[in-house]
Coordinates of N, CA and C and ligand atoms in Angstrom, one line a residue:
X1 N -12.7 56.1 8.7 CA -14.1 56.2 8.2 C -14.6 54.8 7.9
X2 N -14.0 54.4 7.2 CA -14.0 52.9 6.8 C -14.4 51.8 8.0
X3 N -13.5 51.8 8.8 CA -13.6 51.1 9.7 C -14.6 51.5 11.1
X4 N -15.0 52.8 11.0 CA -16.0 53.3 12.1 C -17.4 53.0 11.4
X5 N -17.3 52.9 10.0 CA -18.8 52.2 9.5 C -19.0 51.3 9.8
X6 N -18.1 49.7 9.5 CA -17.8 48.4 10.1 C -18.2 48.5 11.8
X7 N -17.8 49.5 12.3 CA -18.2 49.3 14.3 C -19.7 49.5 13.8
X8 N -20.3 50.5 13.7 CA -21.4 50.8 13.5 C -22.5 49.7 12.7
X9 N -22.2 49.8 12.0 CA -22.4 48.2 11.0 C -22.4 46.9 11.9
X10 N -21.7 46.7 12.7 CA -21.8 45.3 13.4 C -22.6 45.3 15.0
X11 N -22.5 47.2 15.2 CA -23.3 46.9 16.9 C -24.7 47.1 16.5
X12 N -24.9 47.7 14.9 CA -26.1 47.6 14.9 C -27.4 46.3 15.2
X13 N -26.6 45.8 14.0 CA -26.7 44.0 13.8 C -27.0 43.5 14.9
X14 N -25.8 43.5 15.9 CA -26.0 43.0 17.3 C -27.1 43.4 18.0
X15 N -27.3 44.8 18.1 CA -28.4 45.3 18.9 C -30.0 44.4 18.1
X16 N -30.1 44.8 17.3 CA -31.3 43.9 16.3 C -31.1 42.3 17.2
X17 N -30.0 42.0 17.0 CA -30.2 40.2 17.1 C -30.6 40.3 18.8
X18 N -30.3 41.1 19.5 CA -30.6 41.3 20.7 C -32.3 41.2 20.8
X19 N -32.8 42.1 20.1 CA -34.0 42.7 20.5 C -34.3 43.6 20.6
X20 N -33.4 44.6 20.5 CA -33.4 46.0 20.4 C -35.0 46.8 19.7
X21 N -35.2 46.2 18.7 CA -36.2 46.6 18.3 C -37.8 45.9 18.8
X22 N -38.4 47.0 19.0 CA -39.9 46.4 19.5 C -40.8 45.8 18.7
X23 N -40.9 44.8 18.0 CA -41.9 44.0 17.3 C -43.0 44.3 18.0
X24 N -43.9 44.5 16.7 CA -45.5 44.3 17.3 C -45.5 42.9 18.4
X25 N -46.4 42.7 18.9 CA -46.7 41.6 19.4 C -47.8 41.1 19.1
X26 N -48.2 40.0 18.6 CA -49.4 39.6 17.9 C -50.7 39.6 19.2
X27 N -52.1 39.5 19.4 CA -52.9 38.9 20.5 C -53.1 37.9 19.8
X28 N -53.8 37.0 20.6 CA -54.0 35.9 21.0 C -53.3 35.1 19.7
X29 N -52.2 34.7 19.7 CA -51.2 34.2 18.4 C -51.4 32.6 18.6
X30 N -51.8 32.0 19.7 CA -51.3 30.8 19.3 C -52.5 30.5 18.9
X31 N -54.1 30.8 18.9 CA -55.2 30.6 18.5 C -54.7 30.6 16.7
X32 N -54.5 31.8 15.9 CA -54.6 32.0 14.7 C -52.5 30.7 14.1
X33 N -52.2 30.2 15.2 CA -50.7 29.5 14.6 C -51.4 28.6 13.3
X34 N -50.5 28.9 12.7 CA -50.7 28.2 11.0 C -49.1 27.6 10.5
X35 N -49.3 26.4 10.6 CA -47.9 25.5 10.1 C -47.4 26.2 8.8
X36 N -46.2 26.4 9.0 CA -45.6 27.0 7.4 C -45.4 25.8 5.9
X37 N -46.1 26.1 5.3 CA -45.9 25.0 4.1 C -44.2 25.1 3.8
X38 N -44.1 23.6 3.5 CA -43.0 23.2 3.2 C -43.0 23.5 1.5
X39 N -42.1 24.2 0.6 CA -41.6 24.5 -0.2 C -40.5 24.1 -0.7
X40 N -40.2 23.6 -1.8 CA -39.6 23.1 -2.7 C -37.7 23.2 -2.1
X41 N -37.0 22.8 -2.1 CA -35.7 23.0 -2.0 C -34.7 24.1 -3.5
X42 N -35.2 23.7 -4.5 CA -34.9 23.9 -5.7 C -33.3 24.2 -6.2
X43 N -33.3 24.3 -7.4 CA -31.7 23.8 -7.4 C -30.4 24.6 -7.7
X44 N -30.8 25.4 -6.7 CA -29.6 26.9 -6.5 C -29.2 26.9 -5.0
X45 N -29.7 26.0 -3.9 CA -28.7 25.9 -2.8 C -27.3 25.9 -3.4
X46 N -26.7 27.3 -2.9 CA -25.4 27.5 -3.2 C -24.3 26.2 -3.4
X47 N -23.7 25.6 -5.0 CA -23.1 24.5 -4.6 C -21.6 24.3 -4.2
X48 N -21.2 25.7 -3.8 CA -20.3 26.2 -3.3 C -20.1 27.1 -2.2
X49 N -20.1 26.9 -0.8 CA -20.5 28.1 0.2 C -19.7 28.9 -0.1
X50 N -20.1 30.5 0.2 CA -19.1 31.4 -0.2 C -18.5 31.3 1.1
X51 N -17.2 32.0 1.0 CA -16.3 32.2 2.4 C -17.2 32.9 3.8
X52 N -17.6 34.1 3.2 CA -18.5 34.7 4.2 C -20.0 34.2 4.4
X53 N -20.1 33.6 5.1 CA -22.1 32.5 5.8 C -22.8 33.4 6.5
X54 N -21.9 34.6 7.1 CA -22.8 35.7 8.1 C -24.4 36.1 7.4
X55 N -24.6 36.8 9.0 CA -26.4 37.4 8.5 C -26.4 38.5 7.9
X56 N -24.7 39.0 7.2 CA -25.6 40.1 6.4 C -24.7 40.0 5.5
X57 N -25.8 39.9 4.1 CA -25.6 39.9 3.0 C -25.6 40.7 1.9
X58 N -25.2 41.8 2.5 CA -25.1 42.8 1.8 C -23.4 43.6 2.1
X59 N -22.8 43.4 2.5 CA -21.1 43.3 2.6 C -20.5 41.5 2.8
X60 N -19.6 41.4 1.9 CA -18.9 40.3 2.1 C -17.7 40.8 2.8
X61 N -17.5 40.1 4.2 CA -16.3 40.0 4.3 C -16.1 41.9 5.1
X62 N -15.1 42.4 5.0 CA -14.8 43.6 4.8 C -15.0 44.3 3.7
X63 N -15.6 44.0 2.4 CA -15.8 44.9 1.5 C -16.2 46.2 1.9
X64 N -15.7 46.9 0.8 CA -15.9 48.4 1.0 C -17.1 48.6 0.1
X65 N -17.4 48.0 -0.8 CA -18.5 48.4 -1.8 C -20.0 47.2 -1.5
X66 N -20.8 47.6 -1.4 CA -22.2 47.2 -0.7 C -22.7 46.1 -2.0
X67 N -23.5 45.3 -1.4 CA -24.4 44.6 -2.9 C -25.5 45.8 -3.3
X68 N -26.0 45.7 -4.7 CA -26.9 46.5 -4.9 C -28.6 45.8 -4.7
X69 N -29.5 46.4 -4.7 CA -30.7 45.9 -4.3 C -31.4 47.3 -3.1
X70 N -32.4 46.7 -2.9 CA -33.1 47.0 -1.9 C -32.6 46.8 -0.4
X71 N -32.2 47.7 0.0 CA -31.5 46.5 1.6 C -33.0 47.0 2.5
X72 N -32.5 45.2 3.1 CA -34.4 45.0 3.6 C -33.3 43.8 5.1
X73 N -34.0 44.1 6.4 CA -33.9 43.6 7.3 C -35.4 42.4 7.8
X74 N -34.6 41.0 6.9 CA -35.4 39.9 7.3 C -34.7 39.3 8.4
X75 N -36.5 39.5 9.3 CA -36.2 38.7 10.4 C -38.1 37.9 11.1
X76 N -37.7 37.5 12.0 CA -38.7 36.4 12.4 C -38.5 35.4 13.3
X77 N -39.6 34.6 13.4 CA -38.9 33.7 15.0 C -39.1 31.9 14.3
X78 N -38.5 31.4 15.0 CA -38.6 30.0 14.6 C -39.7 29.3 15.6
X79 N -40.6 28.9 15.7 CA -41.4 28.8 16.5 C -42.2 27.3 16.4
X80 N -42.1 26.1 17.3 CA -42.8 25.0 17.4 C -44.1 25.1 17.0
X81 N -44.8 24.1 17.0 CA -46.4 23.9 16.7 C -47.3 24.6 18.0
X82 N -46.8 24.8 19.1 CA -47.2 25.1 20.3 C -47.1 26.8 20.0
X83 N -46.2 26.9 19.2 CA -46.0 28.3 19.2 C -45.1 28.6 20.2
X84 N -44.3 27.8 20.7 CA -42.9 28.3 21.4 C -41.7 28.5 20.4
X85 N -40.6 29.2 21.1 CA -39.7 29.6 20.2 C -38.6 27.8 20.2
X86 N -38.1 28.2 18.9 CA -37.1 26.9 19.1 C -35.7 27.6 18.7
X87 N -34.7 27.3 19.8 CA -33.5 27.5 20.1 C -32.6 26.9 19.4
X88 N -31.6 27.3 18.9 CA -30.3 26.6 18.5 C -30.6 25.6 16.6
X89 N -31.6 26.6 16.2 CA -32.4 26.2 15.0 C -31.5 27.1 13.9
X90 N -30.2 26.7 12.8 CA -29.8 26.9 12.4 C -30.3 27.1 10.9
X91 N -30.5 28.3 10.9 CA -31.8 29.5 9.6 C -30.5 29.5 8.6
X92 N -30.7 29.1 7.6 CA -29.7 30.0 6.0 C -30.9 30.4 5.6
X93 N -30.5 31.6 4.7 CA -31.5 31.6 3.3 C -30.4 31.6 2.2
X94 N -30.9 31.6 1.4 CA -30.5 32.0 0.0 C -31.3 33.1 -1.3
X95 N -31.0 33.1 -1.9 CA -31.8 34.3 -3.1 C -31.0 34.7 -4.2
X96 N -31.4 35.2 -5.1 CA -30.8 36.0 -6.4 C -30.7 37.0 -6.0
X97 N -29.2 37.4 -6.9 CA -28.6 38.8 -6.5 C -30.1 39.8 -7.3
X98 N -29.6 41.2 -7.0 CA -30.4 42.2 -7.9 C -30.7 42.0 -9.3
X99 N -29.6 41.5 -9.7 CA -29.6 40.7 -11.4 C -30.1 39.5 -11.6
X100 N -30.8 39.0 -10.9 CA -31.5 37.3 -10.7 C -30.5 36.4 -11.1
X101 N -28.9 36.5 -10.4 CA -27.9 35.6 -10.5 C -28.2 35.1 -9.3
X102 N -28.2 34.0 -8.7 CA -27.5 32.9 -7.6 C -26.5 32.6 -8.2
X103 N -25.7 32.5 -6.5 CA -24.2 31.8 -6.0 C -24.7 30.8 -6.2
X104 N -24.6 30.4 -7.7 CA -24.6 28.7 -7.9 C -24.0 29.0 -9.4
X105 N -23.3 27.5 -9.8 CA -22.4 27.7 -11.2 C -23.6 27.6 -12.3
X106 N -24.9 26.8 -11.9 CA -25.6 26.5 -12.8 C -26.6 28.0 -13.1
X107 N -26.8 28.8 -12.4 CA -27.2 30.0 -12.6 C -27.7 30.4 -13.7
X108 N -28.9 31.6 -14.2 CA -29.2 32.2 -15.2 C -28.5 33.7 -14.9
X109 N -28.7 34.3 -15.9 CA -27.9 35.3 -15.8 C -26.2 35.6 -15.1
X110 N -25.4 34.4 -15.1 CA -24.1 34.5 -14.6 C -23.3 35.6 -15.0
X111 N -23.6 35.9 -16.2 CA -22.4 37.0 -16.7 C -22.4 38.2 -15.8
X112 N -24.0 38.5 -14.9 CA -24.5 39.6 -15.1 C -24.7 39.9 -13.1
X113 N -23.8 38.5 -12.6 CA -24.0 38.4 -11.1 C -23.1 39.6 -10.3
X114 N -23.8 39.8 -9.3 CA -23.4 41.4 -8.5 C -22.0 40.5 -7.6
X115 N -20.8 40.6 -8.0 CA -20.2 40.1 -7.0 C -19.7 40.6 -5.7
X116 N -20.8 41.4 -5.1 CA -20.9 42.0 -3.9 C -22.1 41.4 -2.9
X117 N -22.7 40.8 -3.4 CA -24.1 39.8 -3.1 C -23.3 38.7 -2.4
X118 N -23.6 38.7 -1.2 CA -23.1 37.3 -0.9 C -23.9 36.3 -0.7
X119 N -25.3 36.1 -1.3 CA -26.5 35.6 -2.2 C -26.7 34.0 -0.9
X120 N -26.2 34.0 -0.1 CA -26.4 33.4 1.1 C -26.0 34.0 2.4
X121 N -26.5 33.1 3.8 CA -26.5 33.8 4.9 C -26.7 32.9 6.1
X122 N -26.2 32.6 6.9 CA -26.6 31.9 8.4 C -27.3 32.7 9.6
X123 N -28.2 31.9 10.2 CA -28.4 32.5 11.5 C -28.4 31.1 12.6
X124 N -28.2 31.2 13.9 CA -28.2 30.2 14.5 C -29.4 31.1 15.9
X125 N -30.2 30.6 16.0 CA -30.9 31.2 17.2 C -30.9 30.7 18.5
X126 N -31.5 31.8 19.3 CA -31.5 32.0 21.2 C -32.5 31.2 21.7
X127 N -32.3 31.9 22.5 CA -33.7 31.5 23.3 C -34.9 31.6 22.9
X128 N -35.1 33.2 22.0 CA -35.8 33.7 21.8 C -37.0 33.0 20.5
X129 N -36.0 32.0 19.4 CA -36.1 31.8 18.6 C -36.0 32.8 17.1
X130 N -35.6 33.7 17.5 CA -35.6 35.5 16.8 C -34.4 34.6 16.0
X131 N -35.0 35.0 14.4 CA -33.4 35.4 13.7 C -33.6 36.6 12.7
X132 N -32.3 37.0 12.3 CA -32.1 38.2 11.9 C -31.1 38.2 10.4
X133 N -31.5 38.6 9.1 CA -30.7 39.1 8.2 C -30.8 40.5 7.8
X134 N -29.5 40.5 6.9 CA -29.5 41.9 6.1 C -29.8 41.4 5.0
X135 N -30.5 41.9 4.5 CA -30.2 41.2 2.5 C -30.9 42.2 1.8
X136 N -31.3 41.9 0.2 CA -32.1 42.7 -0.2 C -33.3 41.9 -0.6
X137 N -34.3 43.0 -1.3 CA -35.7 42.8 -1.5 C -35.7 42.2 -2.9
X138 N -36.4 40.6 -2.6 CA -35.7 39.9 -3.9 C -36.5 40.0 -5.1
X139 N -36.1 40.0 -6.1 CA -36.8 40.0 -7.3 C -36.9 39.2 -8.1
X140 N -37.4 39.3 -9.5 CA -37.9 38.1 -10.3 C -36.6 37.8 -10.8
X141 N -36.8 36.2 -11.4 CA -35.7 35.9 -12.8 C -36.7 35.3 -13.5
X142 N -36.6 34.7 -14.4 CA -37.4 34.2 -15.6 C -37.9 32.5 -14.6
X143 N -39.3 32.8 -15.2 CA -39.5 31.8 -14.1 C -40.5 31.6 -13.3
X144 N -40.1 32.9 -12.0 CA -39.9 33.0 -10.9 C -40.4 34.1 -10.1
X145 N -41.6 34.5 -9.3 CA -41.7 35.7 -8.7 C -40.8 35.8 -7.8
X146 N -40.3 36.8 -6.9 CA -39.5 37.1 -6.3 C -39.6 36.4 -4.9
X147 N -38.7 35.7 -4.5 CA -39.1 34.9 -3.1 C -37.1 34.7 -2.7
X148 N -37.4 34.6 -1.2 CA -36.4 34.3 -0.4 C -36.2 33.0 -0.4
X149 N -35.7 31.5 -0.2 CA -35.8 30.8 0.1 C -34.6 30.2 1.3
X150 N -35.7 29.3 1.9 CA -35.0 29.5 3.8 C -35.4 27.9 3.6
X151 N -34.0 27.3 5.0 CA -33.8 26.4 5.3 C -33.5 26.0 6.8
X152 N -34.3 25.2 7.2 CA -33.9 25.3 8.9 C -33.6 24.2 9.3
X153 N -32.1 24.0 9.8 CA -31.2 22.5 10.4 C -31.6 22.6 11.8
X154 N -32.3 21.5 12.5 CA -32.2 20.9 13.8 C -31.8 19.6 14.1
X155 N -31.0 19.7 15.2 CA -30.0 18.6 15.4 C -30.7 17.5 15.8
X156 N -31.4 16.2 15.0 CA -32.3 15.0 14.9 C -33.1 15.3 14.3
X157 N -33.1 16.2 13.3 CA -34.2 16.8 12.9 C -34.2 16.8 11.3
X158 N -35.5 16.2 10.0 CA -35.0 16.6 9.0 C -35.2 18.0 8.5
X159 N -34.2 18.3 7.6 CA -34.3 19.7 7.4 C -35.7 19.9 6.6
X160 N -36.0 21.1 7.1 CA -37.2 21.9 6.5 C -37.0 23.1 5.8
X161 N -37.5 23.2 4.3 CA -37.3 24.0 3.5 C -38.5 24.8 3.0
X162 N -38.7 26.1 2.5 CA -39.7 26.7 2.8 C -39.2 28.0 1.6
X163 N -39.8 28.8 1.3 CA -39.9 30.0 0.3 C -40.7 31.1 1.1
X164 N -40.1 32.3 1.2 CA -40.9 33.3 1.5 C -41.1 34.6 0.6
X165 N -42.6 35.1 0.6 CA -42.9 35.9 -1.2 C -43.2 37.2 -1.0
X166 N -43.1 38.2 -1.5 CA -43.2 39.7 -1.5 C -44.8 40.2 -1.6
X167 N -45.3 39.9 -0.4 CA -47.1 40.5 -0.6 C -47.4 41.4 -1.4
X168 N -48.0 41.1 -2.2 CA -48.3 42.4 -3.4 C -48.2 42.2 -4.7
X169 N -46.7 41.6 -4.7 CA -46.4 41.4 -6.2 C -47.0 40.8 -7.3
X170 N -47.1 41.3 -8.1 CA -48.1 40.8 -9.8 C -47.7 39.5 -10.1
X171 N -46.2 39.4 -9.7 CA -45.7 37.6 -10.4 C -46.4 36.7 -9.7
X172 N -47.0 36.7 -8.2 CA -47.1 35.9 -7.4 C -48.3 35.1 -8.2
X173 N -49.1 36.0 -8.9 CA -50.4 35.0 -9.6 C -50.3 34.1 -10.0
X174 N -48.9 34.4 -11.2 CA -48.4 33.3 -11.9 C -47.5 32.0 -11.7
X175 N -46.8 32.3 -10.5 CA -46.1 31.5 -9.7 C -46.4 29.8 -9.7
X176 N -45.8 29.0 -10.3 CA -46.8 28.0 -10.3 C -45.9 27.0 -8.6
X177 N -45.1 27.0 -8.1 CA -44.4 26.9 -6.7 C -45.2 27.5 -5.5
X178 N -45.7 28.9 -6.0 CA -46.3 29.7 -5.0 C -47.4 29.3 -5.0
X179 N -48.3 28.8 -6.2 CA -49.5 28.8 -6.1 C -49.7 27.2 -6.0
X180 N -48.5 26.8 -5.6 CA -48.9 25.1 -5.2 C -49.6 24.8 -4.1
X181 N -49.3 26.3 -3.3 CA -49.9 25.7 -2.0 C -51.5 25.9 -1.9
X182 N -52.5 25.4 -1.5 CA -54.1 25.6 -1.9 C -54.7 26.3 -0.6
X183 N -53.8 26.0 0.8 CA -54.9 26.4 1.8 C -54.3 27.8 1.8
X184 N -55.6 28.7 2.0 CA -55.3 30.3 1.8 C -54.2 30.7 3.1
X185 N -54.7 30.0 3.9 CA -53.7 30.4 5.7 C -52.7 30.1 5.6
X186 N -52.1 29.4 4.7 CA -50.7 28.6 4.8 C -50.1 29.4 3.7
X187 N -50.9 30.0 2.4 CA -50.6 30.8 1.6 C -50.2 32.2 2.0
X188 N -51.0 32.5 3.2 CA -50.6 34.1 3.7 C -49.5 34.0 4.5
X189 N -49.2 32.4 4.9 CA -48.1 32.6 6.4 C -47.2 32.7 5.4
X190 N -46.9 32.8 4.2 CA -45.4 32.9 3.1 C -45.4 33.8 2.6
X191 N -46.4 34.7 2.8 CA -46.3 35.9 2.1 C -46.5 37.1 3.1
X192 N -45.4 37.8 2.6 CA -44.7 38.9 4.1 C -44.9 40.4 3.3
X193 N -45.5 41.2 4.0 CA -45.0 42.7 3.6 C -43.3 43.1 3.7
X194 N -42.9 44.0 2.4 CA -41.7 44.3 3.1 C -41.7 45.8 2.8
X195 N -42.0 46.4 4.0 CA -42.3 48.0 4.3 C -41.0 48.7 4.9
X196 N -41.1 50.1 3.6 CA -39.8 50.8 4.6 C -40.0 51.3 6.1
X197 N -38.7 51.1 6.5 CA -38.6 51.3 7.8 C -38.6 53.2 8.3
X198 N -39.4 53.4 9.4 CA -39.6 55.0 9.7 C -37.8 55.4 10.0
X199 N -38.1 56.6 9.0 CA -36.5 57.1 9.3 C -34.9 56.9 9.3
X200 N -35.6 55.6 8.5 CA -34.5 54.9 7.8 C -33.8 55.9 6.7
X201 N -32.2 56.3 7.0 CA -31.8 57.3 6.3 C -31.4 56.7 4.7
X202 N -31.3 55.3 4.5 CA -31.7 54.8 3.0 C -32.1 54.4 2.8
X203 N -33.5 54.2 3.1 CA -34.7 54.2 2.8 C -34.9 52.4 2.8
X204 N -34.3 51.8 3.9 CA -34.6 50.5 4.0 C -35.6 49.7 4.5
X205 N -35.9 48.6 3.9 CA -37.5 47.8 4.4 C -36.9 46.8 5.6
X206 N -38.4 46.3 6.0 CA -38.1 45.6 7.4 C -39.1 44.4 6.5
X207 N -38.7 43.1 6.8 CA -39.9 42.3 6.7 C -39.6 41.0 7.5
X208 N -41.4 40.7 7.7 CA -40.9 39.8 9.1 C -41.8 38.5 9.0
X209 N -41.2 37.5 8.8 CA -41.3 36.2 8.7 C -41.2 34.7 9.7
X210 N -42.1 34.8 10.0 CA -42.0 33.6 11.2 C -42.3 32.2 10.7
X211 N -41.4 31.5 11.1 CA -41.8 29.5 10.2 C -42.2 28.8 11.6
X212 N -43.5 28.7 11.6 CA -44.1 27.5 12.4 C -43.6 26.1 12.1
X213 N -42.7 25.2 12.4 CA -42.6 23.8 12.1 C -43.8 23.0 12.7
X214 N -43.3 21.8 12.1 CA -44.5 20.8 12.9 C -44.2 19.5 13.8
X215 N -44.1 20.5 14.6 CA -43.4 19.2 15.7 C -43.7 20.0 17.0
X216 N -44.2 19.0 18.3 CA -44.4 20.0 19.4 C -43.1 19.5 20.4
X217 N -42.6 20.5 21.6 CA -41.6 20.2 21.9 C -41.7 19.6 22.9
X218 N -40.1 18.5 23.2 CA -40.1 17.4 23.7 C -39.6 17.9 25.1
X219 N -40.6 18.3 26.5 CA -40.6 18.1 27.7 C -40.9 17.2 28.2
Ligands
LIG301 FE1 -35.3 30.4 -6.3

């Protein structure tokens, strides 16, 4: 049983990172392209990688027992100023577990960390520029409205750090990180719906996040 979840569990994954699933496709996208504001780094990059870096962050490892949360399928494309995809663009995020612990020592609420959260995650992208996590739908800690925060390594490239926020939410008003940014278009490109998915037998959200960088590509 155990181990027929794990197959199922990993060709899913794979099919997703494939494409399996049909994204909307935006019209005329490169007209409306909006640079992703750059966002804070802040100081919970895990200061310790956990063992497991995979895209899904809701089993470490072989665990048998799940993180708790919302499980929500973030994904999105990495995409030049041109609005082409960019390849071989290595995506982490990070976040607070369900209990607003981060995998970090300096943490609030440590006593109270889900140690099933593997509260980071890697993606390395295709052609496509598509990447794909499992995680959950993140919430507040004191502070803090609920946001993802994502990091993208390219090779000559300095890293670019960025925050993504839950459309809707009440904290976002107060947000003083979120509400740093002033232009409203750059403000919307960070703030993502995260809607359950049709037919999802536990009731999981999909949310989809695309980071425009600023750089056009070198042909
Ligand atoms: Fe944070």
């Amino acid at each position: 049983m155990h181990s027929l979840f794990l197959h199922d569990r990993r060709a899913f994954l794979g099919r997703l990172a494939l494409g399996g699933i049909a994204w909307q496709v935006r019209g005329a996208f490169a007209d409306e392209l909006v640079r992703t504001p750059v966002q804070t780094e802040g100081p919970f990059y895990p200061d310790k990688l956990p063992l497991d870096t995979d895209n899904d962050l809701i089993i470490i490892n072989d665990a048998a027992t799940p993180a708790l949360g919302d499980v929500t399928y973030l994904s999105g494309r990495i995409l030049d100023s041109s609005g082409a995809p960019v390849r071989s663009a290595l995506v982490e995020i990070w976040q607070c577990d369900n209990n607003g612990a981060y995998l970090h020592s300096g943490t609030t609420n440590r006593e109270k960390r889900d140690g099933n959260f593997q509260g980071f995650g890697r993606f390395m992208t295709g052609s496509t520029g598509e990447y794909l996590f499992r995680t959950i739908k993140p919430v507040p800690y004191p502070g803090r409205t609920p946001h993802v925060h994502f990091m993208v390594k390219l090779k000559g490239r300095e890293k670019f750090t960025t925050q993504c926020y839950v459309k809707g939410h009440p904290g976002n008003e107060k947000d003083g990180i979120y509400n740093s940014v002033k232009d409203p278009k750059q403000k919307a490109a960070i703030t993502v719906p995260f809607t359950p998915i049709q037919g999802a037998r536990a009731g999981e959200l999909a949310a989809r996040f695309d980071i425009v960088l600023g750089f056009t590509p070198q042909v």
